[in-house]
Amino acid sequence: MSNYQLNAEIPLAGYSYHFDGVDLFEIRNRAMVSMATPKDGELALECQLKQAYGLGMPDMGQWLSSDVDHTQFLRLQDDLCFVLFDYSADRAMEKFTEKISEAYFSEQSDSWVMLRLSGEKSREALARICPVDLHPGVFKPGCVTRTVMEHIGTIIVCEAEQEYTLMALRSYAGSFLHAIELSIKNVTP
Amino acid sequence: MSQVNRIAKGLVDKNKPLTFEFNEQSYQGYEGDTLASALLANGQRLIGRSFKYHRPRGIFSAGSEEPNALVQLRKGAYSEPNTRATSVELFEGLAACSQNHRGSLKHDLMAINDYFAPFLTAGFYYKTFMWPKSFWEKFYEPMIRASAGLGKLSGEPDPDCYDKGFLHCDVLIIGAGPAGLTAALTAGRAGARVIIADEDFLPGGRLNSETFEVDGMPGAKWAAQTVQELSTMDNLSLMSRTTVQAAYDHGIYSLLERKTDHLASSSGKPRQILWRVYSKRAILSAGSTERSMVFANNDRPGVMLAGAVRAYANRWGVAAGKQVVLFTNNDDGWQTAYDLLDKGIEVPAIIDSRPTVSLKAPEGVQLFSNERVIDTRGRHGIQSIILSNGTNIQADCLAVSGGWSPNVHLSCHHRGHPQWDERIHGFVPGGELPPGMTVVGSANGVFSLGAAIESGFEAAKSIVGDLGFAKPRETPPKAEDEPAEAAAFWYVKESTGRAWLDLQNDVTSKDVVLAHQEGFRSVEHVKRYTTLGMATDQGKTANILAMAVMADCSNKSIQDVGTTIFRPPYTPVAIGALAGRSRGENFRPVRHTPSHKWAEQAGAVFVETGAWLRAQWFPRTGEKHWRESVDREVLQTRASVGICDVTTLGKIDVQGRDAGKFLNRIYCNLFSTLKIGKVRYGLMLREDGMAMDDGTTARMAENHFVMTTTTANAVSVFRHMEFCHQCLWPEMDVCLISATEQFAQYSVAGPNARKLLQKIVDPEFDISNDAFPYMACGEINICGGTPARLFRISFSGELAYEIAVPARYGHALMEVLKQAGKEFEAVVYGTEALGVMRIEKGHAAGNELNGQTSAQNIGLGRMVSVKKECIGNTLSHRSELNKEDGLRLMGFKAVNAADDFKAGAHLINPGDASNTENDQGWISSKAYSPSLGCVVGLGFIKRGHEREGEAVRVVNLLDGTDIEAKIVSPHFIDPKGERLRV
């Protein structure tokens, strides 16, 4: 057996800060797997999802969640969903495929830095860097989309009123955090 | 000075006095003043000096169209030149100074220029400064540079910060005057999402400067009440101090919001925000700008636009002069006389150019109809005016009204050409408006108040109906339509002195006449030749007057002369606002690999590779030059083992029943036959047969491949593959996803690479040469159960592997590899050593796959499969790409080991002249090889494969070098590949 051991690190070392009117923290212990629908395999996948999670594939640009492991399905593409669930160990894909097999999977847990932004000024702060129309009548709880913030590709999820999950590629973590922090500082006292 | 010209009333708050400085002299004003109104209140008429002739200049207007009163605002690093005093909101402690003079403002040494006016006409610089030629660089240019320009930059970095943002609305209303406010009320009440923006700090437009009533109350009061109602609407945002700068495509507008310009300090918050507004519709209610008339010495301090004179009186409670004469060609100008008289200001005379005037002169005011002002007197401020009948009238202010020009600017931003409207003697928006834009109010030539309000109402009503909201049932606010007759009168021909058109660029009517004489007949040419309309005000008060002069010169109508159009921005924008937060360290985002922190601590020198920061080399104590570090890293890797972070290379996960078939079409060589657990080198071609990118692809399972790309092409290759999947072959069962970020990946290369890895790979995984031969791959565990992938591939030419772990372990793995590698004196190497080794091995990289080379050129012609179709296959067989004497990739070694050459140098046969006819090829990559002790290069040369051993010259015409070299195999190290397979 190897004498060496590897310790895991999360991109922003568990960042958490409370601003006046806004909270921002790094989401931890959530695994992510991409789930692609095989050609002509929509029905089979839908059946498995209903059986395992009690829900079908969300509509495009929408997310659905299940109580099972707090699993959340983000529909970003016609044939692709990102799946998030509570899990922090290795091999998240294998964990997920215990329940679902009728799709093509790819491990994504380490690809993304995930931040939760919430509070009464969160929409105002986001408006400084997010081109998406964040009006509550347009980008409602249940919506998810890809966009670009400060030249960084981002996934934005509306979790609830004035509560968002923001995801960017892991390598951009430092720049991404700076962009969001600066936006918050520019709108708060 | 006390506020000698302050009068009663106005909208300023006299309970809030403010102290400010102009030219280091202290003055007082009130909250609600602009710098211009406060200066006028204090009797300060002389504000600056003109651009070319250094003539004394004063305040001309009351808005952002101001051509004269440009000041240097604030001090030190915050100092900003060319700020219009009419747009500066007064604040406590404001400091400003005049511009463009040597010596004091009153006694400007450069005023001597005025005496040389006959030599400084339009285009004089095209006819002078020619002789002697040598004087240009040493004398003329420095002199012109010293004299040119208005205002001074501080020379220090801008200490303010700026920001940008995004807003969305159904209707964007540009201008909060009567038409705009009415439109906002209508659209807001209907439930539409509305943004209404106005450059002023007090919404209301001309309502704040006039005495007309709306709905039975003073216009300013109606504006304030309307603003109050608008502020209660959740669906409406009123943005004051916000200029709509530009109309871009797809209903996108650029707005500049001034957040702290009216405060003494920004307190660390953004000074200005540049907003990008996405709107479904836009209402342009930007109003109109008054124009002057052209007569001799019409530029003296005290000559002002009539609308501005009454604005100072009505809104700011300031008398622009004690004796104000009015010169007008229309009814609107008369309102100035009425308003001033009402406030007790003396109006000695009204001069109306029209032969018949329906209005009656007020008591005590002398009316001169069918008369003109032909000249003025008074150097530092007007003292009297002279009429065409010879009458001399004493006055310290001449209010001129030549009519109003709709503010068409934003309507031109999509190259729409304004149309002439004879009714108003002016241009109105026309041609192709930006899609979704409606123009209302005086911006559309609707000058009377009642009609302007109604046009705003009707436009908003129509728009909300189109957007699906309930159309309003109410009627628009009521206002009267004031008298609006006007007669076209542009310039006083009997004036003999110089008469100004463009005050800011010092362009006179004589300049336009001269331009015409010299053959510049198009309005576009006249503009550029005379610089009329090219100053920071874009000729807002000047353009149409010049067109009138041009029309006269050419015996055409103004309509036929036409008009130039306008580009963004509407008013000047600080470069800082355009940059936003993109400055300094945060100019653009950076990408870090998982081992970045480790590399920083190890003292790496980094290089930017796109957004990535990659370690270039790792200097050790005592190493003085980068070559020492790089040579050491290369030698140690080849002698023992080296570790390099290769995380940045693209990794694309390809899965599906048709994954193999898909890759067969993407790559020029076959992949469907690749066995599970094996890796193959692949070359991608463009449609035209040229090499696009290369990499290795591993087959992890029957329907699962992992492709690598170069770092630079990771995105473009993925995009290309998605295009192929979605658009070319949607019938295939294949899915793609990027895994570049998921794995930290390290190259472990050198004779001891296997031994090092065996220390960390869990024992149940056999990575011996038999079990894991060259080009094998597989999923393994390391360090007691951590999942990893191992690929036996080599870029360096040594025994090598690439090991990939989930990125969360990336930092830790680097630490472990270094620790485990201690016994082998393992070295961590950077991209520079990586590059040296691949050149030594003869691997093609970006320099060779530069979009100009084919598989044949690179020596991989046989890789292009004949058994299957792939992108680029057909066109790769074009005869030009397969010539016998075509270029081939070869190695090049200097004959004299001490010689050096550069990539980019060309290859010429010995004895031939160094010219394009004799060009044999070029050096694409070059490095000093510590393994061979000399400079080596890769390059393309005609018939290279037949010329090994021949002599050739490496010629660089840029640095004058001409090196003798030998054509050799591109594989300088281990040409048989024995080291790879041990």
PDB file of C-alpha atoms in Angstrom, chain B residues 232-446:
ATOM      1  CA  THR B 232     -43.994  54.875  -6.219  1.00  0.00           C
ATOM      2  CA  MET B 233     -44.217  52.443  -9.153  1.00  0.00           C
ATOM      3  CA  ASP B 234     -42.346  49.162  -8.620  1.00  0.00           C
ATOM      4  CA  ASN B 235     -42.308  48.597 -12.354  1.00  0.00           C
ATOM      5  CA  LEU B 236     -40.607  51.896 -13.142  1.00  0.00           C
ATOM      6  CA  SER B 237     -37.106  53.170 -12.639  1.00  0.00           C
ATOM      7  CA  LEU B 238     -36.382  56.886 -13.006  1.00  0.00           C
ATOM      8  CA  MET B 239     -32.687  57.452 -13.579  1.00  0.00           C
ATOM      9  CA  SER B 240     -31.618  61.044 -13.304  1.00  0.00           C
ATOM     10  CA  ARG B 241     -28.034  62.159 -13.902  1.00  0.00           C
ATOM     11  CA  THR B 242     -28.069  59.457 -16.555  1.00  0.00           C
ATOM     12  CA  THR B 243     -27.248  60.128 -20.195  1.00  0.00           C
ATOM     13  CA  VAL B 244     -28.383  57.695 -22.847  1.00  0.00           C
ATOM     14  CA  GLN B 245     -25.184  57.607 -24.835  1.00  0.00           C
ATOM     15  CA  ALA B 246     -25.843  55.225 -27.650  1.00  0.00           C
ATOM     16  CA  ALA B 247     -28.392  53.112 -29.484  1.00  0.00           C
ATOM     17  CA  TYR B 248     -26.882  49.746 -30.321  1.00  0.00           C
ATOM     18  CA  ASP B 249     -28.322  46.711 -32.056  1.00  0.00           C
ATOM     19  CA  HIS B 250     -31.261  44.641 -30.897  1.00  0.00           C
ATOM     20  CA  GLY B 251     -32.790  47.291 -28.681  1.00  0.00           C
ATOM     21  CA  ILE B 252     -29.663  47.637 -26.559  1.00  0.00           C
ATOM     22  CA  TYR B 253     -28.837  51.100 -25.270  1.00  0.00           C
ATOM     23  CA  SER B 254     -25.862  52.375 -23.360  1.00  0.00           C
ATOM     24  CA  LEU B 255     -26.562  54.618 -20.371  1.00  0.00           C
ATOM     25  CA  LEU B 256     -23.992  56.450 -18.295  1.00  0.00           C
ATOM     26  CA  GLU B 257     -25.194  57.082 -14.763  1.00  0.00           C
ATOM     27  CA  ARG B 258     -23.220  59.633 -12.766  1.00  0.00           C
ATOM     28  CA  LYS B 259     -23.409  58.384  -9.199  1.00  0.00           C
ATOM     29  CA  THR B 260     -21.063  60.675  -7.326  1.00  0.00           C
ATOM     30  CA  ASP B 261     -20.069  63.514  -9.654  1.00  0.00           C
ATOM     31  CA  HIS B 262     -22.300  65.818  -7.605  1.00  0.00           C
ATOM     32  CA  LEU B 263     -20.526  64.915  -4.376  1.00  0.00           C
ATOM     33  CA  ALA B 264     -17.219  66.083  -3.022  1.00  0.00           C
ATOM     34  CA  SER B 265     -15.974  62.503  -2.795  1.00  0.00           C
ATOM     35  CA  SER B 266     -16.947  59.096  -4.155  1.00  0.00           C
ATOM     36  CA  SER B 267     -16.011  57.486  -0.821  1.00  0.00           C
ATOM     37  CA  GLY B 268     -14.699  54.408  -2.562  1.00  0.00           C
ATOM     38  CA  LYS B 269     -17.938  53.697  -4.420  1.00  0.00           C
ATOM     39  CA  PRO B 270     -18.166  53.706  -8.212  1.00  0.00           C
ATOM     40  CA  ARG B 271     -18.154  57.230  -9.561  1.00  0.00           C
ATOM     41  CA  GLN B 272     -20.114  56.294 -12.671  1.00  0.00           C
ATOM     42  CA  ILE B 273     -21.907  53.202 -13.944  1.00  0.00           C
ATOM     43  CA  LEU B 274     -22.147  52.280 -17.593  1.00  0.00           C
ATOM     44  CA  TRP B 275     -25.411  50.402 -18.025  1.00  0.00           C
ATOM     45  CA  ARG B 276     -26.345  48.150 -20.886  1.00  0.00           C
ATOM     46  CA  VAL B 277     -30.124  48.318 -21.171  1.00  0.00           C
ATOM     47  CA  TYR B 278     -32.061  45.708 -23.087  1.00  0.00           C
ATOM     48  CA  SER B 279     -35.355  47.232 -24.142  1.00  0.00           C
ATOM     49  CA  LYS B 280     -38.224  45.983 -26.227  1.00  0.00           C
ATOM     50  CA  ARG B 281     -39.134  49.497 -27.264  1.00  0.00           C
ATOM     51  CA  ALA B 282     -37.665  52.952 -26.877  1.00  0.00           C
ATOM     52  CA  ILE B 283     -39.194  56.405 -26.869  1.00  0.00           C
ATOM     53  CA  LEU B 284     -36.792  59.153 -27.857  1.00  0.00           C
ATOM     54  CA  SER B 285     -38.012  62.278 -26.067  1.00  0.00           C
ATOM     55  CA  ALA B 286     -34.640  63.989 -25.985  1.00  0.00           C
ATOM     56  CA  GLY B 287     -35.992  67.446 -26.760  1.00  0.00           C
ATOM     57  CA  SER B 288     -34.338  69.974 -28.974  1.00  0.00           C
ATOM     58  CA  THR B 289     -31.431  72.386 -28.825  1.00  0.00           C
ATOM     59  CA  GLU B 290     -31.728  76.051 -29.603  1.00  0.00           C
ATOM     60  CA  ARG B 291     -29.512  77.500 -32.293  1.00  0.00           C
ATOM     61  CA  SER B 292     -27.964  80.903 -32.607  1.00  0.00           C
ATOM     62  CA  MET B 293     -27.627  83.128 -35.633  1.00  0.00           C
ATOM     63  CA  VAL B 294     -24.439  84.069 -37.396  1.00  0.00           C
ATOM     64  CA  PHE B 295     -23.151  87.652 -37.282  1.00  0.00           C
ATOM     65  CA  ALA B 296     -19.854  89.374 -36.628  1.00  0.00           C
ATOM     66  CA  ASN B 297     -18.358  88.837 -33.180  1.00  0.00           C
ATOM     67  CA  ASN B 298     -21.219  86.642 -32.104  1.00  0.00           C
ATOM     68  CA  ASP B 299     -18.864  84.780 -29.789  1.00  0.00           C
ATOM     69  CA  ARG B 300     -18.300  87.396 -27.090  1.00  0.00           C
ATOM     70  CA  PRO B 301     -19.024  86.582 -23.447  1.00  0.00           C
ATOM     71  CA  GLY B 302     -22.599  87.657 -22.893  1.00  0.00           C
ATOM     72  CA  VAL B 303     -23.908  86.430 -26.243  1.00  0.00           C
ATOM     73  CA  MET B 304     -26.124  83.554 -25.191  1.00  0.00           C
ATOM     74  CA  LEU B 305     -28.973  81.420 -26.433  1.00  0.00           C
ATOM     75  CA  ALA B 306     -32.287  83.040 -25.560  1.00  0.00           C
ATOM     76  CA  GLY B 307     -33.742  79.846 -24.139  1.00  0.00           C
ATOM     77  CA  ALA B 308     -30.744  79.598 -21.840  1.00  0.00           C
ATOM     78  CA  VAL B 309     -31.141  83.170 -20.654  1.00  0.00           C
ATOM     79  CA  ARG B 310     -34.669  82.503 -19.537  1.00  0.00           C
ATOM     80  CA  ALA B 311     -33.672  79.128 -18.072  1.00  0.00           C
ATOM     81  CA  TYR B 312     -31.161  80.923 -15.848  1.00  0.00           C
ATOM     82  CA  ALA B 313     -33.854  83.333 -14.794  1.00  0.00           C
ATOM     83  CA  ASN B 314     -36.698  80.860 -14.279  1.00  0.00           C
ATOM     84  CA  ARG B 315     -34.921  77.769 -12.972  1.00  0.00           C
ATOM     85  CA  TRP B 316     -31.872  79.180 -11.250  1.00  0.00           C
ATOM     86  CA  GLY B 317     -33.001  82.654 -10.300  1.00  0.00           C
ATOM     87  CA  VAL B 318     -30.065  84.271 -12.094  1.00  0.00           C
ATOM     88  CA  ALA B 319     -30.041  87.310 -14.358  1.00  0.00           C
ATOM     89  CA  ALA B 320     -27.618  86.635 -17.193  1.00  0.00           C
ATOM     90  CA  GLY B 321     -27.223  90.371 -17.536  1.00  0.00           C
ATOM     91  CA  LYS B 322     -28.604  93.668 -16.284  1.00  0.00           C
ATOM     92  CA  GLN B 323     -29.549  94.866 -19.774  1.00  0.00           C
ATOM     93  CA  VAL B 324     -30.587  91.994 -21.991  1.00  0.00           C
ATOM     94  CA  VAL B 325     -31.343  92.548 -25.663  1.00  0.00           C
ATOM     95  CA  LEU B 326     -33.163  89.855 -27.615  1.00  0.00           C
ATOM     96  CA  PHE B 327     -32.327  88.950 -31.229  1.00  0.00           C
ATOM     97  CA  THR B 328     -34.747  86.418 -32.680  1.00  0.00           C
ATOM     98  CA  ASN B 329     -36.288  85.013 -35.850  1.00  0.00           C
ATOM     99  CA  ASN B 330     -39.201  83.290 -34.133  1.00  0.00           C
ATOM    100  CA  ASP B 331     -41.970  83.676 -31.562  1.00  0.00           C
ATOM    101  CA  ASP B 332     -40.314  81.453 -28.987  1.00  0.00           C
ATOM    102  CA  GLY B 333     -37.463  83.923 -28.491  1.00  0.00           C
ATOM    103  CA  TRP B 334     -40.001  86.515 -27.287  1.00  0.00           C
ATOM    104  CA  GLN B 335     -40.787  84.347 -24.280  1.00  0.00           C
ATOM    105  CA  THR B 336     -37.353  85.260 -22.958  1.00  0.00           C
ATOM    106  CA  ALA B 337     -38.240  88.920 -23.015  1.00  0.00           C
ATOM    107  CA  TYR B 338     -41.555  88.296 -21.226  1.00  0.00           C
ATOM    108  CA  ASP B 339     -39.955  86.151 -18.537  1.00  0.00           C
ATOM    109  CA  LEU B 340     -37.089  88.559 -17.870  1.00  0.00           C
ATOM    110  CA  LEU B 341     -39.360  91.549 -17.654  1.00  0.00           C
ATOM    111  CA  ASP B 342     -41.584  89.643 -15.287  1.00  0.00           C
ATOM    112  CA  LYS B 343     -38.571  89.250 -13.017  1.00  0.00           C
ATOM    113  CA  GLY B 344     -37.583  92.892 -13.185  1.00  0.00           C
ATOM    114  CA  ILE B 345     -34.689  92.531 -15.604  1.00  0.00           C
ATOM    115  CA  GLU B 346     -34.329  95.340 -18.127  1.00  0.00           C
ATOM    116  CA  VAL B 347     -34.911  94.432 -21.767  1.00  0.00           C
ATOM    117  CA  PRO B 348     -34.023  97.496 -23.813  1.00  0.00           C
ATOM    118  CA  ALA B 349     -34.924  96.034 -27.181  1.00  0.00           C
ATOM    119  CA  ILE B 350     -36.176  93.114 -29.226  1.00  0.00           C
ATOM    120  CA  ILE B 351     -34.617  92.715 -32.652  1.00  0.00           C
ATOM    121  CA  ASP B 352     -36.723  90.463 -34.833  1.00  0.00           C
ATOM    122  CA  SER B 353     -35.426  89.540 -38.277  1.00  0.00           C
ATOM    123  CA  ARG B 354     -38.924  88.909 -39.622  1.00  0.00           C
ATOM    124  CA  PRO B 355     -40.505  91.678 -41.719  1.00  0.00           C
ATOM    125  CA  THR B 356     -43.842  91.185 -39.976  1.00  0.00           C
ATOM    126  CA  VAL B 357     -44.222  90.241 -36.355  1.00  0.00           C
ATOM    127  CA  SER B 358     -47.610  89.342 -34.961  1.00  0.00           C
ATOM    128  CA  LEU B 359     -46.508  89.742 -31.337  1.00  0.00           C
ATOM    129  CA  LYS B 360     -46.695  93.060 -29.553  1.00  0.00           C
ATOM    130  CA  ALA B 361     -43.634  94.464 -27.844  1.00  0.00           C
ATOM    131  CA  PRO B 362     -44.058  94.792 -24.052  1.00  0.00           C
ATOM    132  CA  GLU B 363     -44.140  98.249 -22.569  1.00  0.00           C
ATOM    133  CA  GLY B 364     -40.743  99.896 -22.368  1.00  0.00           C
ATOM    134  CA  VAL B 365     -39.201  97.554 -24.907  1.00  0.00           C
ATOM    135  CA  GLN B 366     -38.199  98.907 -28.270  1.00  0.00           C
ATOM    136  CA  LEU B 367     -39.049  96.593 -31.179  1.00  0.00           C
ATOM    137  CA  PHE B 368     -36.833  96.528 -34.266  1.00  0.00           C
ATOM    138  CA  SER B 369     -38.529  94.285 -36.815  1.00  0.00           C
ATOM    139  CA  ASN B 370     -36.933  93.348 -40.114  1.00  0.00           C
ATOM    140  CA  GLU B 371     -33.602  94.222 -38.535  1.00  0.00           C
ATOM    141  CA  ARG B 372     -30.443  92.298 -37.743  1.00  0.00           C
ATOM    142  CA  VAL B 373     -27.562  92.479 -35.314  1.00  0.00           C
ATOM    143  CA  ILE B 374     -24.470  92.942 -37.428  1.00  0.00           C
ATOM    144  CA  ASP B 375     -21.781  93.300 -34.779  1.00  0.00           C
ATOM    145  CA  THR B 376     -21.049  93.454 -31.079  1.00  0.00           C
ATOM    146  CA  ARG B 377     -18.612  95.386 -28.947  1.00  0.00           C
ATOM    147  CA  GLY B 378     -16.765  94.522 -25.747  1.00  0.00           C
ATOM    148  CA  ARG B 379     -13.682  92.313 -25.542  1.00  0.00           C
ATOM    149  CA  HIS B 380     -14.075  90.499 -22.222  1.00  0.00           C
ATOM    150  CA  GLY B 381     -17.839  90.806 -22.216  1.00  0.00           C
ATOM    151  CA  ILE B 382     -20.412  92.331 -24.485  1.00  0.00           C
ATOM    152  CA  GLN B 383     -21.054  96.051 -23.940  1.00  0.00           C
ATOM    153  CA  SER B 384     -23.152  97.016 -26.915  1.00  0.00           C
ATOM    154  CA  ILE B 385     -24.625  95.711 -30.143  1.00  0.00           C
ATOM    155  CA  ILE B 386     -24.879  97.297 -33.565  1.00  0.00           C
ATOM    156  CA  LEU B 387     -27.870  96.829 -35.800  1.00  0.00           C
ATOM    157  CA  SER B 388     -28.082  96.767 -39.560  1.00  0.00           C
ATOM    158  CA  ASN B 389     -29.643 100.240 -39.492  1.00  0.00           C
ATOM    159  CA  GLY B 390     -26.616 101.563 -37.584  1.00  0.00           C
ATOM    160  CA  THR B 391     -28.308 101.774 -34.190  1.00  0.00           C
ATOM    161  CA  ASN B 392     -26.005 101.098 -31.265  1.00  0.00           C
ATOM    162  CA  ILE B 393     -27.720  99.636 -28.199  1.00  0.00           C
ATOM    163  CA  GLN B 394     -26.040  99.215 -24.846  1.00  0.00           C
ATOM    164  CA  ALA B 395     -26.350  95.687 -23.473  1.00  0.00           C
ATOM    165  CA  ASP B 396     -24.405  93.334 -21.267  1.00  0.00           C
ATOM    166  CA  CYS B 397     -26.247  90.297 -22.579  1.00  0.00           C
ATOM    167  CA  LEU B 398     -27.527  89.461 -26.045  1.00  0.00           C
ATOM    168  CA  ALA B 399     -30.072  86.613 -26.053  1.00  0.00           C
ATOM    169  CA  VAL B 400     -30.171  85.044 -29.496  1.00  0.00           C
ATOM    170  CA  SER B 401     -32.852  82.713 -30.756  1.00  0.00           C
ATOM    171  CA  GLY B 402     -32.369  81.286 -34.240  1.00  0.00           C
ATOM    172  CA  GLY B 403     -34.917  78.529 -33.771  1.00  0.00           C
ATOM    173  CA  TRP B 404     -34.726  75.012 -32.375  1.00  0.00           C
ATOM    174  CA  SER B 405     -33.136  71.875 -33.772  1.00  0.00           C
ATOM    175  CA  PRO B 406     -34.535  68.502 -32.696  1.00  0.00           C
ATOM    176  CA  ASN B 407     -31.992  66.318 -30.910  1.00  0.00           C
ATOM    177  CA  VAL B 408     -31.818  63.647 -33.569  1.00  0.00           C
ATOM    178  CA  HIS B 409     -28.532  62.161 -32.425  1.00  0.00           C
ATOM    179  CA  LEU B 410     -29.595  58.765 -31.115  1.00  0.00           C
ATOM    180  CA  SER B 411     -31.857  58.239 -34.108  1.00  0.00           C
ATOM    181  CA  CYS B 412     -28.724  58.339 -36.290  1.00  0.00           C
ATOM    182  CA  HIS B 413     -26.813  55.663 -34.489  1.00  0.00           C
ATOM    183  CA  HIS B 414     -27.946  53.023 -36.959  1.00  0.00           C
ATOM    184  CA  ARG B 415     -26.977  55.339 -39.798  1.00  0.00           C
ATOM    185  CA  GLY B 416     -30.452  56.733 -40.208  1.00  0.00           C
ATOM    186  CA  HIS B 417     -30.348  60.074 -41.993  1.00  0.00           C
ATOM    187  CA  PRO B 418     -32.450  62.893 -40.571  1.00  0.00           C
ATOM    188  CA  GLN B 419     -34.989  64.409 -42.942  1.00  0.00           C
ATOM    189  CA  TRP B 420     -35.532  68.083 -43.588  1.00  0.00           C
ATOM    190  CA  ASP B 421     -38.794  69.515 -42.238  1.00  0.00           C
ATOM    191  CA  GLU B 422     -39.566  72.841 -43.843  1.00  0.00           C
ATOM    192  CA  ARG B 423     -42.223  73.498 -41.243  1.00  0.00           C
ATOM    193  CA  ILE B 424     -39.669  73.902 -38.471  1.00  0.00           C
ATOM    194  CA  HIS B 425     -36.686  74.785 -40.667  1.00  0.00           C
ATOM    195  CA  GLY B 426     -34.782  71.909 -39.261  1.00  0.00           C
ATOM    196  CA  PHE B 427     -33.986  68.230 -39.474  1.00  0.00           C
ATOM    197  CA  VAL B 428     -36.137  65.640 -37.772  1.00  0.00           C
ATOM    198  CA  PRO B 429     -35.326  61.963 -37.228  1.00  0.00           C
ATOM    199  CA  GLY B 430     -35.833  60.022 -40.425  1.00  0.00           C
ATOM    200  CA  GLY B 431     -34.499  57.288 -42.586  1.00  0.00           C
ATOM    201  CA  GLU B 432     -34.057  54.043 -40.717  1.00  0.00           C
ATOM    202  CA  LEU B 433     -34.564  54.560 -37.034  1.00  0.00           C
ATOM    203  CA  PRO B 434     -33.123  52.006 -34.645  1.00  0.00           C
ATOM    204  CA  PRO B 435     -35.709  49.206 -34.575  1.00  0.00           C
ATOM    205  CA  GLY B 436     -38.309  49.715 -31.875  1.00  0.00           C
ATOM    206  CA  MET B 437     -37.661  53.447 -31.493  1.00  0.00           C
ATOM    207  CA  THR B 438     -40.428  56.066 -31.583  1.00  0.00           C
ATOM    208  CA  VAL B 439     -39.597  59.765 -31.477  1.00  0.00           C
ATOM    209  CA  VAL B 440     -41.882  62.217 -29.705  1.00  0.00           C
ATOM    210  CA  GLY B 441     -42.082  65.815 -28.599  1.00  0.00           C
ATOM    211  CA  SER B 442     -39.686  68.460 -29.777  1.00  0.00           C
ATOM    212  CA  ALA B 443     -37.178  65.723 -30.684  1.00  0.00           C
ATOM    213  CA  ASN B 444     -39.602  65.043 -33.511  1.00  0.00           C
ATOM    214  CA  GLY B 445     -40.209  68.695 -34.360  1.00  0.00           C
ATOM    215  CA  VAL B 446     -43.320  69.019 -32.189  1.00  0.00           C
TER     216      VAL B 446
END
